[in-house]
CSV table of C-alpha atoms in Angstrom, one decimal:
chain,number,residue,atom,x,y,z
C,1,ASP,CA,6.8,5.4,-14.0
C,2,PHE,CA,3.5,7.1,-14.5
C,3,ASN,CA,2.7,6.4,-18.2
C,4,ILE,CA,-0.7,5.2,-16.9
C,5,TYR,CA,-2.7,6.7,-14.0
C,6,ASN,CA,-5.9,5.1,-12.6
C,7,ALA,CA,-7.5,6.8,-9.7
C,8,SER,CA,-9.0,3.5,-8.6
C,9,ASP,CA,-5.5,2.2,-7.8
C,10,TRP,CA,-5.1,4.7,-5.0
C,11,THR,CA,-6.7,5.7,-1.7
C,12,ILE,CA,-7.0,9.5,-2.3
C,13,THR,CA,-7.6,12.1,0.4
C,14,THR,CA,-8.5,15.5,-0.9
C,15,ILE,CA,-9.4,18.8,0.7
C,16,GLU,CA,-10.9,21.5,-1.5
C,17,ALA,CA,-12.0,24.4,0.6
C,18,GLY,CA,-10.7,27.1,-1.8
C,19,SER,CA,-11.6,27.9,-5.3
C,20,GLY,CA,-11.2,25.3,-8.1
C,21,THR,CA,-10.8,21.5,-7.7
C,22,ALA,CA,-7.8,19.2,-7.3
C,23,SER,CA,-6.6,17.6,-10.5
C,24,GLU,CA,-4.4,14.7,-11.5
C,25,GLU,CA,-2.9,14.4,-15.0
C,26,ILE,CA,-0.2,12.6,-16.9
C,27,ILE,CA,2.2,15.1,-18.4
C,28,SER,CA,5.1,14.7,-20.9
C,29,GLY,CA,8.4,13.2,-19.6
C,30,ASP,CA,10.5,10.1,-19.9
C,31,GLY,CA,8.3,7.2,-18.6
C,32,GLY,CA,5.4,9.6,-17.8
C,33,ILE,CA,5.0,12.1,-15.0
C,34,LEU,CA,2.0,12.4,-12.7
C,35,LYS,CA,1.2,16.0,-11.8
C,36,ILE,CA,-1.2,16.7,-9.0
C,37,THR,CA,-2.6,20.1,-8.4
C,38,ASN,CA,-4.6,21.3,-5.4
C,39,ALA,CA,-7.5,23.6,-5.2
C,40,ALA,CA,-6.6,27.2,-4.1
C,41,GLY,CA,-7.4,27.3,-0.4
C,42,ASP,CA,-4.9,27.5,2.4
C,43,ASN,CA,-4.3,23.9,3.5
C,44,ASP,CA,-6.1,22.4,0.5
C,45,SER,CA,-4.4,19.1,-0.3
C,46,ASP,CA,-4.3,16.0,-2.4
C,47,PHE,CA,-2.7,12.8,-0.9
C,48,PHE,CA,-2.3,9.3,-2.5
C,49,GLN,CA,-1.7,5.9,-1.0
C,50,GLY,CA,-1.4,2.6,-2.8
C,51,LYS,CA,-2.1,-0.9,-1.3
C,52,GLU,CA,-0.4,-1.8,1.9
C,53,SER,CA,2.0,-4.2,0.3
C,54,PHE,CA,5.5,-3.6,1.9
C,55,LYS,CA,6.6,-4.8,5.4
C,56,PHE,CA,9.9,-4.3,7.1
C,57,ILE,CA,11.2,-7.7,8.2
C,58,SER,CA,14.5,-8.4,9.9
C,59,GLY,CA,17.0,-10.0,7.5
C,60,LYS,CA,15.1,-8.7,4.4
C,61,PRO,CA,16.6,-5.5,2.9
C,62,LEU,CA,14.2,-3.0,1.4
C,63,PHE,CA,14.9,-0.1,-1.0
C,64,PHE,CA,12.8,3.0,-1.8
C,65,LYS,CA,13.6,5.7,-4.4
C,66,ALA,CA,11.5,8.5,-6.0
C,67,ARG,CA,12.1,11.5,-8.2
C,68,PHE,CA,9.7,14.5,-7.9
C,69,LYS,CA,9.4,18.3,-7.7
C,70,VAL,CA,7.0,20.8,-6.2
C,71,SER,CA,5.9,24.1,-7.6
C,72,ASP,CA,6.6,26.1,-4.4
C,73,ALA,CA,9.4,24.9,-2.1
C,74,THR,CA,8.4,27.2,0.8
C,75,GLN,CA,4.6,27.6,0.9
C,76,SER,CA,3.8,23.9,0.8
C,77,ASP,CA,3.9,20.7,2.9
C,78,PHE,CA,4.5,17.4,1.3
C,79,VAL,CA,5.3,13.8,2.1
C,80,ILE,CA,6.7,10.8,0.1
C,81,GLY,CA,7.6,7.3,1.2
C,82,LEU,CA,6.0,4.3,2.9
C,83,GLN,CA,3.2,4.8,5.4
C,84,ILE,CA,0.2,3.0,6.8
C,85,THR,CA,-3.1,4.1,5.2
C,86,ASP,CA,-4.1,7.3,6.9
C,87,THR,CA,-6.4,10.2,6.1
C,88,SER,CA,-3.7,12.5,7.5
C,89,PRO,CA,-0.4,11.5,5.9
C,90,LEU,CA,1.4,14.6,7.3
C,91,ASP,CA,0.6,13.3,10.8
C,92,VAL,CA,0.8,9.6,10.3
C,93,THR,CA,1.6,7.1,13.1
C,94,ASP,CA,3.7,4.6,11.2
C,95,GLY,CA,6.0,4.8,8.3
C,96,VAL,CA,9.4,5.6,6.8
C,97,PHE,CA,9.2,8.7,4.7
C,98,PHE,CA,10.5,12.1,3.7
C,99,GLN,CA,8.5,15.2,4.6
C,100,LYS,CA,8.7,19.0,4.2
C,101,ASP,CA,6.8,21.3,6.5
C,102,ASP,CA,5.2,24.6,5.5
C,103,GLY,CA,7.3,27.8,5.8
C,104,ASP,CA,10.7,26.3,5.1
C,105,THR,CA,12.6,24.4,2.3
C,106,ASN,CA,14.0,21.8,4.6
C,107,LEU,CA,13.6,18.1,3.8
C,108,ASP,CA,13.2,15.9,6.8
C,109,PHE,CA,13.4,12.1,7.2
C,110,HIS,CA,11.3,10.1,9.6
C,111,VAL,CA,11.3,6.5,10.9
C,112,GLU,CA,8.1,6.2,12.9
C,113,LYS,CA,6.2,3.4,14.8
C,114,ASP,CA,3.1,3.8,16.9
C,115,ASN,CA,3.5,7.6,16.8
C,116,THR,CA,7.1,7.6,18.1
C,117,ALA,CA,9.6,8.8,15.5
C,118,THR,CA,13.4,8.8,15.0
C,119,SER,CA,13.8,11.9,12.8
C,120,ALA,CA,16.6,13.7,10.9
C,121,SER,CA,15.8,17.3,10.3
C,122,ALA,CA,16.9,19.4,7.3
C,123,ILE,CA,18.9,16.7,5.6
C,124,THR,CA,18.9,18.9,2.5
C,125,THR,CA,16.9,21.7,1.0
C,126,ILE,CA,14.6,21.8,-2.0
C,127,ALA,CA,13.9,24.5,-4.6
C,128,ASP,CA,10.9,25.7,-6.5
C,129,ASP,CA,10.0,23.6,-9.5
C,130,THR,CA,13.2,21.6,-9.3
C,131,TYR,CA,13.4,17.9,-9.4
C,132,ILE,CA,15.0,16.0,-6.5
C,133,THR,CA,15.7,12.3,-6.1
C,134,VAL,CA,15.3,10.7,-2.6
C,135,GLY,CA,15.9,7.2,-1.4
C,136,PHE,CA,16.3,5.0,1.6
C,137,TYR,CA,17.8,1.6,2.2
C,138,TYR,CA,17.0,-0.8,5.1
C,139,ASP,CA,19.9,-3.2,5.3
C,140,GLY,CA,17.8,-5.9,7.0
C,141,GLY,CA,19.7,-5.3,10.2
C,142,SER,CA,20.2,-2.2,12.3
C,143,LYS,CA,20.4,0.7,10.0
C,144,ILE,CA,18.4,2.7,7.4
C,145,LYS,CA,20.5,4.8,5.1
C,146,TYR,CA,18.9,7.9,3.5
C,147,TYR,CA,19.8,9.7,0.3
C,148,ALA,CA,18.8,12.9,-1.5
C,149,GLY,CA,20.1,15.0,-4.3
C,150,ALA,CA,19.6,16.2,-7.9
C,151,ASP,CA,21.2,13.1,-9.4
C,152,ASN,CA,18.4,11.0,-10.9
C,153,SER,CA,20.4,7.8,-10.7
C,154,ASN,CA,22.6,8.0,-7.7
C,155,PRO,CA,21.7,10.7,-5.1
C,156,PRO,CA,24.3,11.0,-2.4
C,157,LYS,CA,24.0,9.3,1.0
C,158,LEU,CA,23.2,12.0,3.6
C,159,GLY,CA,23.1,9.9,6.7
C,160,GLU,CA,21.7,6.9,8.4
C,161,SER,CA,19.1,6.2,11.1
C,162,VAL,CA,18.8,3.5,13.8
C,163,ILE,CA,15.7,1.3,13.6
C,164,ASP,CA,14.5,1.8,17.2
C,165,ASN,CA,11.2,3.0,15.8
C,166,LEU,CA,11.0,0.9,12.6
C,167,PRO,CA,7.4,0.1,11.8
C,168,ASN,CA,7.9,-3.7,11.5
C,169,ASP,CA,4.5,-5.0,12.7
C,170,GLU,CA,2.3,-4.0,9.8
C,171,GLU,CA,2.3,-3.5,6.0
C,172,LEU,CA,2.9,-0.1,4.6
C,173,ALA,CA,1.7,1.7,1.4
C,174,ILE,CA,3.5,3.9,-1.1
C,175,SER,CA,2.4,7.4,0.0
C,176,PHE,CA,2.8,10.9,-1.5
C,177,GLY,CA,1.0,14.2,-1.7
C,178,ILE,CA,1.1,17.9,-1.2
C,179,GLN,CA,-0.8,20.5,0.9
C,180,ASN,CA,-0.9,24.3,0.2
C,181,GLY,CA,0.8,26.6,2.7
C,182,GLU,CA,-1.2,29.6,1.5
C,183,ALA,CA,-4.4,30.3,-0.5
C,184,VAL,CA,-2.7,29.5,-3.8
C,185,ALA,CA,-2.9,26.2,-5.6
C,186,LYS,CA,0.4,24.2,-5.4
C,187,SER,CA,1.4,21.2,-7.5
C,188,MET,CA,3.6,18.1,-7.1
C,189,SER,CA,5.0,16.2,-10.1
C,190,ILE,CA,6.2,12.6,-9.6
C,191,ASP,CA,8.5,11.2,-12.2
C,192,TYR,CA,8.8,7.8,-10.7
C,193,ILE,CA,8.6,5.7,-7.5
C,194,PHE,CA,10.5,2.5,-7.0
C,195,VAL,CA,10.3,0.1,-4.1
C,196,ALA,CA,11.8,-3.4,-3.9
C,197,LYS,CA,12.2,-5.8,-1.0
C,198,GLU,CA,14.0,-9.1,-0.6
C,199,ARG,CA,11.6,-12.0,-0.2
């Protein structure tokens, strides 16, 4: 929950080629909501990564869940999940994450190691300014199940992925952010991010 936001807790990568500046603020909502808004240039962006503190280990289940929305479901790119620290989160080499590309409303799911990915395209669609809850669950064995939907507590399971490209050789960070798909400022509002792993 984002009832407190400290920029120093995050590695932040920002592009501000257009007018204005990127901003981050806590807005009203149960538990607090972090709203990030880009400057107004095409491909201006604001991406956040925490400490690299989660590692996929055989026999140790891991669960990720997040609830968020974006102002423009079509003219934006965004990512949310676990990734290595990278200045280009939309083109990262290692991670397990949800991503939406510019020009469509399709949410994709990626399991990626050393720049080789197992991907599920268009697992669902998103809408302008509408919250969606996403999640994935690594069973500690051979599968990662992924979930997405409007239900804040229990989004439906949409599929599962094999772990051929599971990034199991390094720690990953909570990662999220948004990039404009046109020369208009876009925003992303994150209600919460939850990650837990068996130790």
